Amino acid sequence: MSNFWDTVWLILMTFVLVAYLLVLFQIIVDLFRDKNLGGFSKAIWFIGLVFLPFLTALLYIIFRGRGMSERQVAAVRDARAETDAYIRSVAGKSAAEQIADAKALLDAGTINADEFARLKAKALG
């Protein structure tokens, strides 16, 4: 029977270790993400995480947890905005914009009516 309880204890301790490591990495990322916290304060928190890891992690979550979540939400919002801007920049023009550009070229005399018709057909699909 002790083998069973040893296995249960090992699983429980593994879960606690993984959960602690996840929290620790989130705290370290948050320390480097925070622009309002000075370098000396970041160093103190980091030294605390090295020498008194559980206590420091608990104190960090208690005192800076709300700001931690706000910085995480802001980082996700910024990443989404950058992704959307990139997608818009590489997506190309809509069919209406392509036809309008071709019409401007036709009006300027750069292309003839046949070329305009080909560009319009290409834009429409």
CSV table of C-alpha atoms in Angstrom, one decimal:
chain,number,residue,atom,x,y,z
A,1,MET,CA,0.0,0.0,0.0
A,2,SER,CA,2.9,2.4,0.6
A,3,ASN,CA,3.8,2.2,-3.1
A,4,PHE,CA,0.3,3.6,-4.0
A,5,TRP,CA,0.7,6.5,-1.5
A,6,ASP,CA,4.2,7.2,-2.7
A,7,THR,CA,2.9,7.5,-6.2
A,8,VAL,CA,0.1,9.8,-5.2
A,9,TRP,CA,2.6,11.9,-3.2
A,10,LEU,CA,4.9,12.1,-6.3
A,11,ILE,CA,2.0,13.2,-8.6
A,12,LEU,CA,0.9,15.8,-6.1
A,13,MET,CA,4.4,17.2,-5.6
A,14,THR,CA,5.0,17.2,-9.4
A,15,PHE,CA,1.8,19.2,-9.8
A,16,VAL,CA,2.8,21.7,-7.1
A,17,LEU,CA,6.3,22.1,-8.7
A,18,VAL,CA,4.9,22.7,-12.2
A,19,ALA,CA,2.3,25.2,-10.9
A,20,TYR,CA,5.1,27.0,-8.9
A,21,LEU,CA,7.3,27.2,-12.0
A,22,LEU,CA,4.5,28.6,-14.1
A,23,VAL,CA,3.9,31.3,-11.5
A,24,LEU,CA,7.6,32.0,-11.2
A,25,PHE,CA,8.0,32.4,-15.0
A,26,GLN,CA,5.0,34.7,-15.1
A,27,ILE,CA,6.4,36.9,-12.3
A,28,ILE,CA,9.8,37.1,-14.1
A,29,VAL,CA,8.1,38.0,-17.4
A,30,ASP,CA,6.0,40.6,-15.6
A,31,LEU,CA,9.1,42.1,-13.9
A,32,PHE,CA,10.8,42.7,-17.2
A,33,ARG,CA,7.5,43.9,-18.8
A,34,ASP,CA,6.8,46.6,-16.2
A,35,LYS,CA,8.1,49.9,-17.4
A,36,ASN,CA,7.2,51.8,-14.2
A,37,LEU,CA,9.3,49.7,-11.9
A,38,GLY,CA,12.9,50.8,-11.6
A,39,GLY,CA,15.9,48.6,-12.1
A,40,PHE,CA,16.8,48.5,-8.4
A,41,SER,CA,13.3,47.3,-7.5
A,42,LYS,CA,13.4,44.7,-10.2
A,43,ALA,CA,16.7,43.4,-8.9
A,44,ILE,CA,15.4,43.2,-5.3
A,45,TRP,CA,12.3,41.2,-6.5
A,46,PHE,CA,14.6,39.0,-8.5
A,47,ILE,CA,17.0,38.4,-5.7
A,48,GLY,CA,14.0,37.6,-3.4
A,49,LEU,CA,12.8,35.1,-6.0
A,50,VAL,CA,16.2,33.4,-5.9
A,51,PHE,CA,16.7,33.2,-2.1
A,52,LEU,CA,13.1,33.1,-0.7
A,53,PRO,CA,11.2,31.9,-3.8
A,54,PHE,CA,7.8,30.8,-2.3
A,55,LEU,CA,7.5,33.8,0.1
A,56,THR,CA,8.6,36.3,-2.6
A,57,ALA,CA,6.2,34.8,-5.2
A,58,LEU,CA,3.4,35.0,-2.7
A,59,LEU,CA,4.2,38.6,-1.8
A,60,TYR,CA,4.5,39.6,-5.4
A,61,ILE,CA,1.1,38.2,-6.3
A,62,ILE,CA,-0.5,39.9,-3.3
A,63,PHE,CA,1.1,43.3,-3.8
A,64,ARG,CA,1.4,43.4,-7.6
A,65,GLY,CA,-1.2,40.9,-8.8
A,66,ARG,CA,-3.7,43.5,-10.2
A,67,GLY,CA,-1.0,45.4,-12.1
A,68,MET,CA,0.3,42.0,-13.3
A,69,SER,CA,-3.0,41.2,-14.9
A,70,GLU,CA,-3.4,44.7,-16.4
A,71,ARG,CA,0.1,44.5,-18.0
A,72,GLN,CA,-0.8,41.0,-19.4
A,73,VAL,CA,-4.0,42.3,-20.9
A,74,ALA,CA,-2.2,45.4,-22.4
A,75,ALA,CA,0.5,43.1,-23.9
A,76,VAL,CA,-2.2,40.9,-25.5
A,77,ARG,CA,-4.0,44.0,-26.8
A,78,ASP,CA,-0.8,45.4,-28.3
A,79,ALA,CA,0.1,42.1,-29.9
A,80,ARG,CA,-3.4,41.8,-31.5
A,81,ALA,CA,-3.2,45.4,-32.8
A,82,GLU,CA,0.2,44.7,-34.4
A,83,THR,CA,-1.1,41.5,-35.9
A,84,ASP,CA,-4.2,43.2,-37.3
A,85,ALA,CA,-2.0,46.1,-38.7
A,86,TYR,CA,0.3,43.6,-40.4
A,87,ILE,CA,-2.6,41.6,-41.9
A,88,ARG,CA,-4.1,44.8,-43.3
A,89,SER,CA,-0.8,45.8,-44.8
A,90,VAL,CA,-0.2,42.6,-46.6
A,91,ALA,CA,-3.7,41.7,-47.5
A,92,GLY,CA,-3.8,43.7,-50.7
A,93,LYS,CA,-6.6,45.8,-52.1
A,94,SER,CA,-10.2,44.9,-52.5
A,95,ALA,CA,-11.7,44.4,-56.0
A,96,ALA,CA,-13.4,47.8,-55.9
A,97,GLU,CA,-10.0,49.5,-55.1
A,98,GLN,CA,-8.3,47.6,-57.9
A,99,ILE,CA,-11.0,48.6,-60.4
A,100,ALA,CA,-10.8,52.3,-59.2
A,101,ASP,CA,-7.1,52.2,-59.7
A,102,ALA,CA,-7.5,50.8,-63.2
A,103,LYS,CA,-10.2,53.4,-64.0
A,104,ALA,CA,-7.8,56.1,-63.0
A,105,LEU,CA,-5.1,54.7,-65.3
A,106,LEU,CA,-7.7,54.5,-68.1
A,107,ASP,CA,-8.7,58.2,-67.5
A,108,ALA,CA,-5.1,59.2,-67.5
A,109,GLY,CA,-4.5,57.5,-70.8
A,110,THR,CA,-1.9,55.1,-69.4
A,111,ILE,CA,-3.9,52.0,-70.5
A,112,ASN,CA,-6.5,51.5,-73.2
A,113,ALA,CA,-10.0,50.1,-72.9
A,114,ASP,CA,-9.0,46.5,-73.5
A,115,GLU,CA,-6.4,46.6,-70.8
A,116,PHE,CA,-8.9,48.1,-68.4
A,117,ALA,CA,-11.4,45.3,-69.3
A,118,ARG,CA,-8.7,42.7,-68.5
A,119,LEU,CA,-7.8,44.4,-65.2
A,120,LYS,CA,-11.5,44.6,-64.2
A,121,ALA,CA,-12.1,41.0,-65.1
A,122,LYS,CA,-9.0,39.9,-63.1
A,123,ALA,CA,-10.2,42.0,-60.1
A,124,LEU,CA,-13.6,40.5,-60.2
A,125,GLY,CA,-12.3,37.0,-60.2
